[in-house]
């Protein structure tokens, strides 16, 4: 799909290799004077109607409702399930429910939470390290076979994970990694998607002149990576770290295959609860709350970057 | 490792000549400078390979090898305890394709849920993107609220939806009864259970597709709309005649992403069925991924499970190709 560089609204970064780009004057014209403003209103976006707001608010409510309902049940008891009309506000039983959750012998919730946090964090950091290294090499370093490598990486992106589930399990069995946490970390430390994303970003974010200048100053390749490339790639790295964290946190089928209920991830703990305590909604929903909160915290901190990343990726894809 | 190739002038001939930088240096310094030049050359030559190496090592072990190995396993009777047993050739595939009605049931369910989820998902996303592309207040808030479901835990929200779709105490049936309709038993019957699972999937993915469409809409040149407005085209007509055609590549992208995701559907139906892999009492919502999982890790029949995995792979590729053809056909029709 075509690359559309320098789309207004998505890439605020001015291209350093073209100083005084025409884009700037365009923006000035838009900002200045009544003529510019009138022209803008005519040419760009249409105005919102009350119906627009109604639809958007309705969407926002639907988006939030399941999570809100989860929280309501988690802070109350099982009686609310049958209550008609259903309660609207959270209750005061959250601490009690939390106590029951972490004391539950079958769910292993504490361990599940720790396992998921460790795995997702390690995966996120190793992803940004290895993917940015490889992406930098593919975008900016000339070497023999570079195009072949790139094509291969793109090809790997289309192979679904489930293809490898069974042999990966057999490999893990050989390595003695079944039921070990590294089994859900190591295979995901660097992926074709991450490398490709970093390469695409590095192409436009790092001017070749900067690398040449660093070389003239006597920088080694790794020094260039560390002092020039890493800072330039930071916005894309934040997005990649977020996506990898979420993916690792949410992964279900592979942990289910390679780990056991004694050493679970948080998603497996939830499944265990759903299977064994299918009537104890307060317990299950408290577990679900704990599985969701870390993601929401991450989203509150980095949500803006995530939205920007998805939208930019959409155009570059 | 290979040697560094033919000697280069920088290494051999220039070394004795004192450069302006090393004018004051001793003999020892000269030696270290040559060593450094060689080091720099090696650095420039081999660093790129070093940097892409981690990906290829991991991919070889956990990506390429498993895919090929899956093919090998699928040609055998292979169990966890017995390990590799007899080579059975294409027997697994023959049984799978010609006799296994449970596989076809799972395939049918997967395709049905894919269509039922994807069509409304992409249409609603297009509509929402169009709304967000207007001049609105609280733009940031609405964008966040649209993408919010995407950043929640899949298993956790599937669990919540499982309760919301409960037959007796689910809030969705409560609302249905308030309107005056009979309650639905969401856990049984194809249409009901497919709809429930599709709604879970859509709740999560509509926002993601919306942002992708929004970005693509913002990239459409504005003068196209200006020209259309001058020609007197209505907003509706502009949407169908400019926006949709300009979004073709993006729509194809989202359809392919949805296809890959839809063919691998697993977490939502598993959690909807209370954590089981059977997909309901009649296997009404068992997907091919669930079937593969229960064959391989439930019955521990790795050979047969691998055959299912390969068929899933082929189905994904087939569907992606059909999508490409389909979207191209639409494009040429417009």
XYZ file of C-alpha atoms in Angstrom:
651
model
C 0.000 0.000 0.000
C 1.182 3.449 -0.815
C 3.186 5.591 1.531
C 1.830 9.068 2.002
C 4.498 11.080 3.762
C 3.920 14.324 5.550
C 0.201 14.104 6.061
C -1.051 17.091 8.044
C -2.423 16.275 11.421
C -0.614 12.978 11.725
C 3.034 13.886 11.441
C 3.799 17.136 13.171
C 7.518 16.603 12.731
C 8.902 18.866 10.000
C 11.191 17.064 7.613
C 14.671 18.191 8.571
C 16.128 17.438 5.149
C 13.890 20.000 3.484
C 14.190 23.232 5.411
C 11.489 25.770 4.838
C 9.058 23.251 3.405
C 5.955 24.666 1.754
C 3.839 23.020 4.413
C 4.794 25.688 6.900
C 3.551 28.535 4.785
C 0.366 26.630 4.182
C -0.214 26.312 7.887
C 0.469 30.013 8.397
C -2.028 30.908 5.758
C -4.618 28.798 7.475
C -4.040 30.351 10.839
C -3.865 33.970 9.748
C -6.635 36.313 8.775
C -10.351 35.970 8.212
C -9.842 35.030 4.586
C -7.821 31.960 5.536
C -10.336 30.905 8.129
C -13.241 31.260 5.752
C -11.437 29.285 3.113
C -10.714 26.589 5.636
C -14.308 26.261 6.714
C -15.378 25.936 3.140
C -12.834 23.414 2.142
C -12.232 21.117 5.073
C -14.433 19.587 7.710
C -18.162 19.788 7.943
C -19.755 20.970 11.145
C -21.146 18.605 13.720
C -24.890 18.400 14.217
C -26.626 17.495 17.485
C -27.090 14.039 15.991
C -23.307 13.734 15.673
C -22.881 14.400 19.364
C -25.721 12.061 20.238
C -24.130 9.226 18.263
C -20.675 9.874 19.696
C -21.908 10.057 23.287
C -23.918 6.874 22.774
C -20.757 5.195 21.456
C -18.757 6.409 24.427
C -21.351 4.981 26.813
C -21.364 1.616 25.048
C -17.555 1.557 25.088
C -17.371 2.172 28.797
C -20.383 0.180 29.947
C -19.003 -3.403 30.172
C -15.968 -2.202 32.109
C -18.126 -0.070 34.375
C -20.513 -2.970 34.994
C -17.536 -5.184 35.809
C -16.480 -2.660 38.415
C -20.007 -2.374 39.855
C -20.272 -6.122 40.385
C -16.710 -6.345 41.704
C -17.505 -3.782 44.376
C -20.767 -5.418 45.412
C -21.937 -8.986 45.923
C -23.511 -11.721 43.852
C -27.015 -10.494 44.696
C -26.729 -7.612 42.206
C -26.798 -10.021 39.281
C -30.478 -10.729 39.857
C -31.386 -7.224 41.061
C -33.982 -5.447 38.903
C -33.448 -2.727 37.976
C -29.699 -3.308 38.178
C -27.703 -1.067 40.527
C -26.046 1.936 38.942
C -23.357 2.779 41.474
C -20.416 0.793 42.856
C -20.713 -0.674 46.335
C -18.354 -1.148 49.243
C -17.384 -4.804 48.994
C -14.305 -4.448 46.816
C -11.829 -5.110 49.615
C -13.701 -8.197 50.733
C -13.916 -9.510 47.174
C -10.222 -8.804 46.637
C -9.390 -10.787 49.755
C -11.437 -13.732 48.499
C -9.806 -13.483 45.084
C -6.235 -13.596 46.269
C -7.023 -16.320 48.812
C -8.573 -18.538 46.153
C -6.435 -21.670 45.878
C -7.370 -22.609 42.314
C -6.870 -19.288 40.569
C -3.302 -18.631 41.834
C -4.091 -15.011 41.213
C -1.065 -13.391 42.861
C 1.323 -15.512 40.844
C -0.708 -14.975 37.690
C -0.583 -11.222 38.105
C 3.166 -11.206 38.781
C 3.850 -13.556 35.860
C 1.855 -11.414 33.467
C 3.497 -8.189 34.649
C 7.004 -9.636 34.363
C 6.404 -11.249 30.972
C 4.706 -8.214 29.434
C 7.351 -5.801 30.746
C 10.302 -7.886 29.592
C 8.699 -8.440 26.186
C 7.994 -4.717 25.787
C 11.579 -3.682 26.589
C 13.263 -6.352 24.522
C 10.932 -5.574 21.630
C 11.974 -1.937 21.547
C 15.651 -2.817 21.857
C 15.881 -5.549 19.214
C 13.316 -4.116 16.827
C 14.887 -0.668 16.834
C 18.353 -2.169 16.242
C 17.122 -4.231 13.314
C 14.892 -1.460 12.000
C 17.817 0.981 12.086
C 20.044 -1.458 10.209
C 17.379 -2.081 7.556
C 16.555 1.586 7.094
C 19.903 3.295 7.319
C 22.846 0.896 7.087
C 23.886 -0.423 3.699
C 24.689 -4.123 3.692
C 24.568 -6.974 1.243
C 21.253 -8.820 1.214
C 19.347 -5.991 2.841
C 16.377 -6.149 0.498
C 16.136 -9.906 0.791
C 16.131 -9.605 4.564
C 13.382 -7.018 4.412
C 11.182 -9.134 2.161
C 11.671 -12.110 4.446
C 10.641 -10.082 7.464
C 7.484 -8.874 5.753
C 6.655 -12.448 4.772
C 6.968 -13.606 8.363
C 4.312 -11.141 9.425
C 1.621 -13.114 7.634
C 2.241 -16.423 9.389
C -0.348 -16.861 12.141
C 0.861 -17.781 15.610
C -1.360 -20.818 15.828
C 0.515 -22.444 12.988
C 3.422 -23.018 15.283
C 1.568 -23.837 18.470
C 2.158 -27.596 18.487
C 5.795 -27.732 17.364
C 6.591 -24.767 19.581
C 5.217 -26.796 22.436
C 7.403 -29.720 21.426
C 10.437 -27.411 21.221
C 9.655 -26.092 24.694
C 9.370 -29.653 25.909
C 12.852 -30.370 24.553
C 14.234 -27.224 26.179
C 12.574 -28.093 29.476
C 10.658 -24.811 29.342
C 7.152 -26.195 29.684
C 5.484 -24.440 32.595
C 8.392 -21.961 32.785
C 7.828 -18.240 32.423
C 10.507 -17.836 29.718
C 8.339 -19.938 27.426
C 5.940 -17.016 27.046
C 8.721 -14.389 26.884
C 11.538 -15.562 24.626
C 9.553 -16.332 21.430
C 8.082 -12.826 21.452
C 11.192 -10.770 22.204
C 11.459 -9.550 18.618
C 8.830 -9.862 15.890
C 8.654 -9.111 12.199
C 5.897 -6.600 12.805
C 8.035 -4.635 15.268
C 11.097 -4.646 13.033
C 9.057 -3.488 10.066
C 7.359 -0.735 12.065
C 10.701 0.550 13.350
C 12.226 0.421 9.883
C 9.368 2.453 8.422
C 9.685 5.041 11.140
C 13.486 5.226 10.953
C 13.335 5.866 7.199
C 11.639 9.219 7.679
C 12.767 10.197 11.184
C 16.550 9.988 10.756
C 18.228 12.083 8.060
C 21.190 10.354 6.424
C 23.296 13.481 6.915
C 23.044 13.065 10.674
C 24.475 9.559 10.505
C 27.234 10.652 8.135
C 28.127 13.530 10.430
C 28.349 11.165 13.377
C 30.590 8.854 11.350
C 32.905 11.735 10.463
C 33.125 12.505 14.150
C 34.328 8.961 14.673
C 31.252 7.364 16.190
C 30.989 3.613 16.070
C 27.790 2.132 14.642
C 26.501 1.283 18.073
C 27.319 4.775 19.316
C 25.316 6.195 16.417
C 22.435 3.902 17.335
C 22.615 4.915 20.950
C 23.065 8.688 20.621
C 21.405 9.508 17.300
C 18.924 6.793 16.397
C 17.395 5.957 19.769
C 16.322 9.518 20.577
C 14.857 9.952 17.095
C 12.914 6.709 17.297
C 11.461 7.373 20.720
C 7.877 8.166 19.634
C 7.602 4.953 17.631
C 9.247 2.985 20.420
C 6.625 4.118 22.909
C 3.877 2.865 20.606
C 5.653 -0.420 19.962
C 6.265 -0.969 23.672
C 2.586 -0.330 24.358
C 1.351 -2.689 21.670
C 3.783 -5.412 22.750
C 2.833 -5.026 26.382
C -0.844 -5.336 25.498
C -0.261 -8.290 23.222
C 1.757 -10.175 25.798
C -0.724 -9.320 28.549
C -3.671 -10.475 26.454
C -2.112 -13.561 24.926
C -4.303 -16.505 25.763
C -3.829 -19.535 23.558
C -0.072 -19.956 23.910
C 0.130 -19.584 27.719
C -2.812 -21.968 27.938
C -0.834 -24.500 25.920
C 2.558 -24.194 27.564
C 1.838 -23.177 31.165
C -0.293 -24.898 33.793
C -2.752 -23.665 36.396
C 0.018 -23.849 39.004
C 2.081 -21.249 37.162
C -0.509 -19.233 35.225
C -0.793 -15.847 33.588
C -3.532 -13.563 34.800
C -5.735 -14.469 31.834
C -5.422 -18.137 32.728
C -6.355 -17.361 36.323
C -9.504 -15.709 35.049
C -10.339 -18.710 32.910
C -9.796 -20.941 35.911
C -12.276 -18.838 37.880
C -14.786 -18.892 35.029
C -14.522 -22.655 34.843
C -14.685 -23.479 38.541
C -16.737 -20.631 40.030
C -19.107 -19.822 37.209
C -21.769 -18.572 39.603
C -19.540 -16.399 41.746
C -19.678 -13.253 39.637
C -18.281 -10.982 42.331
C -15.170 -13.158 42.480
C -14.793 -13.451 38.701
C -15.369 -9.764 38.067
C -12.893 -8.750 40.744
C -10.347 -10.906 38.943
C -11.337 -9.341 35.635
C -10.859 -5.898 37.183
C -7.333 -6.742 38.256
C -6.591 -8.075 34.779
C -7.829 -4.844 33.210
C -6.442 -2.173 35.538
C -2.761 -2.409 34.489
C -3.777 -1.907 30.858
C -5.943 1.059 31.766
C -3.096 2.624 33.751
C -0.784 2.229 30.767
C -3.486 3.692 28.543
C -3.995 6.711 30.780
C -0.270 7.486 30.634
C 0.379 6.738 26.954
C -3.063 6.843 25.362
C -2.313 9.861 23.204
C 0.793 8.211 21.747
C -1.140 5.013 21.122
C -3.846 6.820 19.181
C -1.226 8.726 17.202
C 0.649 5.497 16.552
C -2.373 3.613 15.238
C -3.315 6.502 12.984
C 0.200 6.994 11.645
C 0.656 3.266 11.158
C -2.569 3.201 9.202
C -1.186 5.593 6.663
C 2.233 4.015 6.382
C 1.010 0.443 6.233
C 33.700 -15.665 10.077
C 35.331 -14.631 6.833
C 38.398 -12.438 6.686
C 37.915 -8.809 5.880
C 38.534 -9.236 2.171
C 41.251 -7.539 0.094
C 43.448 -5.004 1.872
C 42.215 -1.492 1.377
C 44.425 1.512 0.724
C 43.466 3.050 4.018
C 44.989 0.188 5.915
C 48.208 -0.538 4.085
C 49.487 2.495 2.254
C 48.323 5.385 4.271
C 49.483 4.194 7.617
C 53.150 5.217 7.367
C 52.238 8.678 6.192
C 51.720 10.856 9.245
C 48.420 12.613 8.923
C 47.803 16.079 10.248
C 45.964 14.679 13.228
C 48.720 12.349 14.380
C 51.575 14.725 13.655
C 52.721 14.833 17.250
C 52.039 11.195 17.972
C 54.580 8.502 18.646
C 55.004 5.234 16.808
C 52.717 3.436 19.223
C 49.882 5.859 18.497
C 50.314 5.204 14.786
C 49.833 1.501 15.338
C 46.681 2.017 17.332
C 45.262 4.279 14.633
C 45.619 1.510 12.044
C 44.008 -0.907 14.392
C 41.186 1.515 14.906
C 40.648 1.951 11.170
C 40.357 -1.787 10.782
C 37.975 -1.939 13.686
C 35.816 0.760 12.135
C 35.702 -1.136 8.861
C 34.673 -4.326 10.601
C 32.119 -2.358 12.585
C 30.570 -0.887 9.466
C 30.588 -4.192 7.658
C 29.278 -6.545 10.308
C 27.167 -4.397 12.612
C 24.086 -4.491 10.363
C 24.126 -8.288 10.386
C 24.561 -8.282 14.121
C 21.573 -5.976 14.518
C 19.179 -8.059 12.436
C 20.521 -11.318 13.877
C 18.299 -11.490 16.995
C 15.205 -11.460 14.842
C 16.434 -14.227 12.599
C 17.658 -16.410 15.428
C 14.321 -16.175 17.233
C 12.351 -16.483 14.044
C 14.286 -19.556 12.990
C 13.680 -21.299 16.297
C 10.152 -20.189 17.089
C 8.763 -19.244 13.688
C 10.180 -21.001 10.665
C 11.124 -24.275 12.272
C 7.695 -24.790 13.883
C 5.862 -24.093 10.628
C 7.887 -26.680 8.737
C 7.888 -29.049 11.669
C 4.084 -28.779 11.834
C 3.971 -30.180 8.329
C 6.226 -33.058 9.350
C 4.222 -33.815 12.490
C 0.969 -33.727 10.561
C 2.166 -36.690 8.507
C 2.483 -38.861 11.621
C 0.633 -40.438 14.447
C 2.093 -38.331 17.181
C 1.123 -38.234 20.849
C 2.660 -36.631 23.912
C 3.433 -39.866 25.731
C 4.287 -41.993 22.716
C 6.162 -39.232 20.907
C 6.631 -39.761 17.220
C 4.970 -42.980 16.166
C 4.074 -44.198 12.716
C 4.421 -42.252 9.520
C 0.894 -42.149 8.141
C 1.373 -39.977 5.088
C -1.661 -37.911 4.266
C -4.039 -39.981 6.412
C -4.611 -37.145 8.861
C -5.531 -34.817 6.024
C -7.704 -37.415 4.320
C -9.709 -38.000 7.470
C -9.862 -34.271 8.207
C -11.083 -33.278 4.780
C -13.378 -36.180 3.910
C -14.736 -37.623 7.140
C -14.405 -35.191 10.010
C -17.788 -33.496 10.352
C -16.672 -31.787 13.564
C -13.966 -29.983 11.648
C -16.433 -28.767 9.045
C -18.776 -27.681 11.799
C -15.954 -25.631 13.328
C -14.999 -24.198 9.959
C -18.607 -23.239 9.261
C -18.868 -21.555 12.680
C -15.635 -19.661 12.148
C -16.668 -18.358 8.750
C -20.154 -17.493 9.995
C -18.851 -15.523 12.964
C -16.271 -13.857 10.747
C -18.948 -12.520 8.392
C -21.349 -11.672 11.188
C -18.621 -9.759 13.042
C -16.681 -8.126 10.223
C -19.407 -6.600 8.079
C -21.073 -4.504 10.822
C -17.680 -3.832 12.408
C -16.257 -2.146 9.336
C -19.490 -0.349 8.436
C -19.872 1.104 11.922
C -16.192 2.040 11.949
C -16.616 3.915 8.656
C -19.609 5.771 10.050
C -17.839 6.651 13.303
C -14.749 7.806 11.455
C -16.936 10.102 9.382
C -18.458 11.517 12.573
C -15.043 12.037 14.156
C -13.815 13.716 10.991
C -16.191 16.644 11.537
C -15.523 19.775 13.485
C -16.455 18.622 16.963
C -15.767 19.700 20.491
C -14.014 17.269 22.843
C -12.354 15.631 19.865
C -9.665 14.049 22.074
C -12.210 12.666 24.497
C -14.265 11.029 21.759
C -11.215 9.483 20.166
C -10.153 8.055 23.512
C -13.640 6.723 24.185
C -13.717 4.987 20.823
C -10.365 3.248 21.279
C -10.875 2.449 24.966
C -12.268 -1.107 24.463
C -9.165 -1.969 22.455
C -6.922 -1.555 25.496
C -8.860 -3.789 27.861
C -8.071 -7.393 28.689
C -9.708 -9.723 26.154
C -10.397 -12.565 28.565
C -11.714 -10.216 31.239
C -14.177 -8.429 28.980
C -15.244 -11.704 27.381
C -16.066 -12.898 30.877
C -18.160 -9.792 31.504
C -19.948 -10.191 28.183
C -20.635 -13.807 29.062
C -22.591 -12.566 32.059
C -24.299 -9.776 30.129
C -25.492 -12.411 27.650
C -26.708 -14.721 30.421
C -30.053 -16.359 29.728
C -31.733 -15.683 33.084
C -29.932 -12.770 34.678
C -28.133 -11.155 31.787
C -28.671 -7.428 31.349
C -29.098 -7.808 27.604
C -32.093 -10.079 28.039
C -33.350 -7.656 30.667
C -33.331 -4.854 28.113
C -34.897 -7.123 25.478
C -37.726 -7.959 27.870
C -38.167 -4.306 28.773
C -38.829 -3.637 25.118
C -41.386 -6.420 25.195
C -39.602 -9.136 23.241
C -39.007 -12.705 24.424
C -35.606 -13.374 26.039
C -32.915 -15.093 23.980
C -30.925 -18.127 25.049
C -27.586 -16.789 23.825
C -25.648 -19.920 24.685
C -27.545 -22.223 22.361
C -28.325 -22.074 18.714
C -26.031 -20.852 16.004
C -27.458 -17.433 15.275
C -27.771 -16.432 18.939
C -24.322 -17.598 20.025
C -22.645 -16.271 16.884
C -24.251 -12.895 17.452
C -23.094 -12.778 21.049
C -19.495 -13.625 20.137
C -19.572 -11.197 17.202
C -20.737 -8.388 19.444
C -17.823 -9.052 21.805
C -15.381 -8.955 18.916
C -16.928 -5.807 17.455
C -17.004 -4.024 20.788
C -13.264 -4.456 20.951
C -12.262 -3.807 17.340
C -14.598 -1.099 16.031
C -12.525 1.660 17.612
C -9.264 0.411 16.135
C -10.732 0.355 12.634
C -12.338 3.739 13.230
C -8.978 5.362 13.946
C -7.461 3.756 10.870
C -10.283 5.049 8.666
C -10.102 8.463 10.311
C -6.404 8.745 9.521
C -7.037 7.743 5.931
C -9.916 10.222 5.605
C -7.709 13.034 6.822
C -5.198 12.171 4.136
C -7.696 12.663 1.296
C -6.848 15.874 -0.577
C -9.341 18.562 0.351
C -9.627 20.010 -3.149
C -11.476 16.879 -4.235
C -14.301 17.862 -1.921
C -14.071 21.502 -2.954
C -14.443 20.594 -6.589
C -17.358 18.288 -5.822
C -19.041 20.970 -3.717
C -18.689 23.490 -6.523
C -20.267 20.960 -8.860
C -23.149 20.744 -6.421
C -22.586 17.233 -5.079
C -24.357 16.592 -1.793
C -22.481 15.498 1.321
C -23.913 12.011 0.955
C -22.767 11.818 -2.610
C -19.325 13.123 -1.695
C -19.056 10.376 0.905
C -19.901 7.610 -1.553
C -18.118 9.051 -4.585
C -14.977 10.469 -2.991
C -14.421 9.174 0.522
C -15.178 5.500 -0.071
C -13.172 5.154 -3.313
C -10.223 6.994 -1.762
C -10.349 4.626 1.201
C -10.142 1.452 -0.922
C -6.585 0.472 0.060
C -7.339 1.163 3.705
C -10.535 -0.863 3.580
C -8.635 -3.744 2.033
C -6.067 -3.463 4.804
C -8.719 -3.645 7.529
C -10.512 -6.526 5.808
C -7.299 -8.545 5.689
C -6.484 -7.750 9.315
C -10.022 -8.831 10.255
C -9.685 -12.009 8.205
C -6.484 -13.024 9.927
C -8.005 -12.246 13.321
C -11.344 -13.857 12.506
C -9.859 -17.138 11.333
C -7.916 -17.381 14.598
C -10.831 -16.487 16.868
C -10.258 -18.210 20.186
C -10.350 -16.190 23.399
C -13.858 -14.744 23.076
C -15.728 -17.985 22.316
C -13.707 -19.895 24.919
C -14.583 -17.408 27.645
C -18.165 -17.199 26.399
C -18.415 -20.954 26.901
C -17.178 -20.662 30.480
C -13.571 -21.541 29.693
C -14.305 -24.732 27.719
C -13.052 -25.563 24.244
C -16.231 -27.350 23.124
C -18.077 -24.194 22.056
C -21.457 -24.990 23.575
C -23.361 -28.220 24.065
C -23.797 -28.726 20.311
C -20.448 -27.102 19.417
C -22.471 -24.227 17.938
C -19.674 -21.723 18.476
C -16.589 -23.896 18.401
C -14.050 -22.271 16.068
C -11.298 -24.043 14.131
C -8.717 -22.650 16.553
C -10.653 -24.160 19.456
C -10.956 -27.442 17.583
C -7.237 -27.529 16.898
C -6.472 -26.726 20.506
C -8.748 -29.420 21.895
C -7.425 -32.024 19.455
C -3.781 -31.221 20.172
C -3.754 -30.306 23.839
C -6.997 -31.877 25.033
C -6.741 -35.262 23.304
C -2.971 -34.824 22.909
C -3.149 -35.912 19.303
C -0.429 -33.655 17.934
C -0.358 -35.190 14.493
C -4.004 -34.487 13.856
C -3.848 -31.069 15.505
C -0.965 -30.134 13.199
C -3.011 -31.110 10.183
C -5.763 -28.797 11.426
C -3.173 -26.025 11.903
C -2.029 -26.347 8.290
C -5.578 -26.237 7.024
C -6.187 -23.074 9.062
C -3.122 -21.538 7.439
C -4.340 -22.441 3.958
C -7.818 -21.095 4.729
C -6.347 -17.770 5.882
C -4.303 -17.414 2.719
C -7.271 -18.386 0.537
C -9.498 -15.856 2.226
C -6.946 -13.086 1.984
C -6.684 -13.749 -1.743
C -10.466 -13.796 -2.138
C -10.608 -10.495 -0.268
C -8.075 -8.916 -2.563
C -9.966 -10.076 -5.643
C -13.293 -9.041 -4.164
C -12.152 -5.551 -3.240
C -10.512 -5.097 -6.639
C -13.775 -6.110 -8.295
C -15.638 -3.508 -6.258
C -13.044 -0.913 -7.137
C -13.370 -1.532 -10.840
C -17.162 -1.406 -10.521
C -17.167 1.997 -8.787
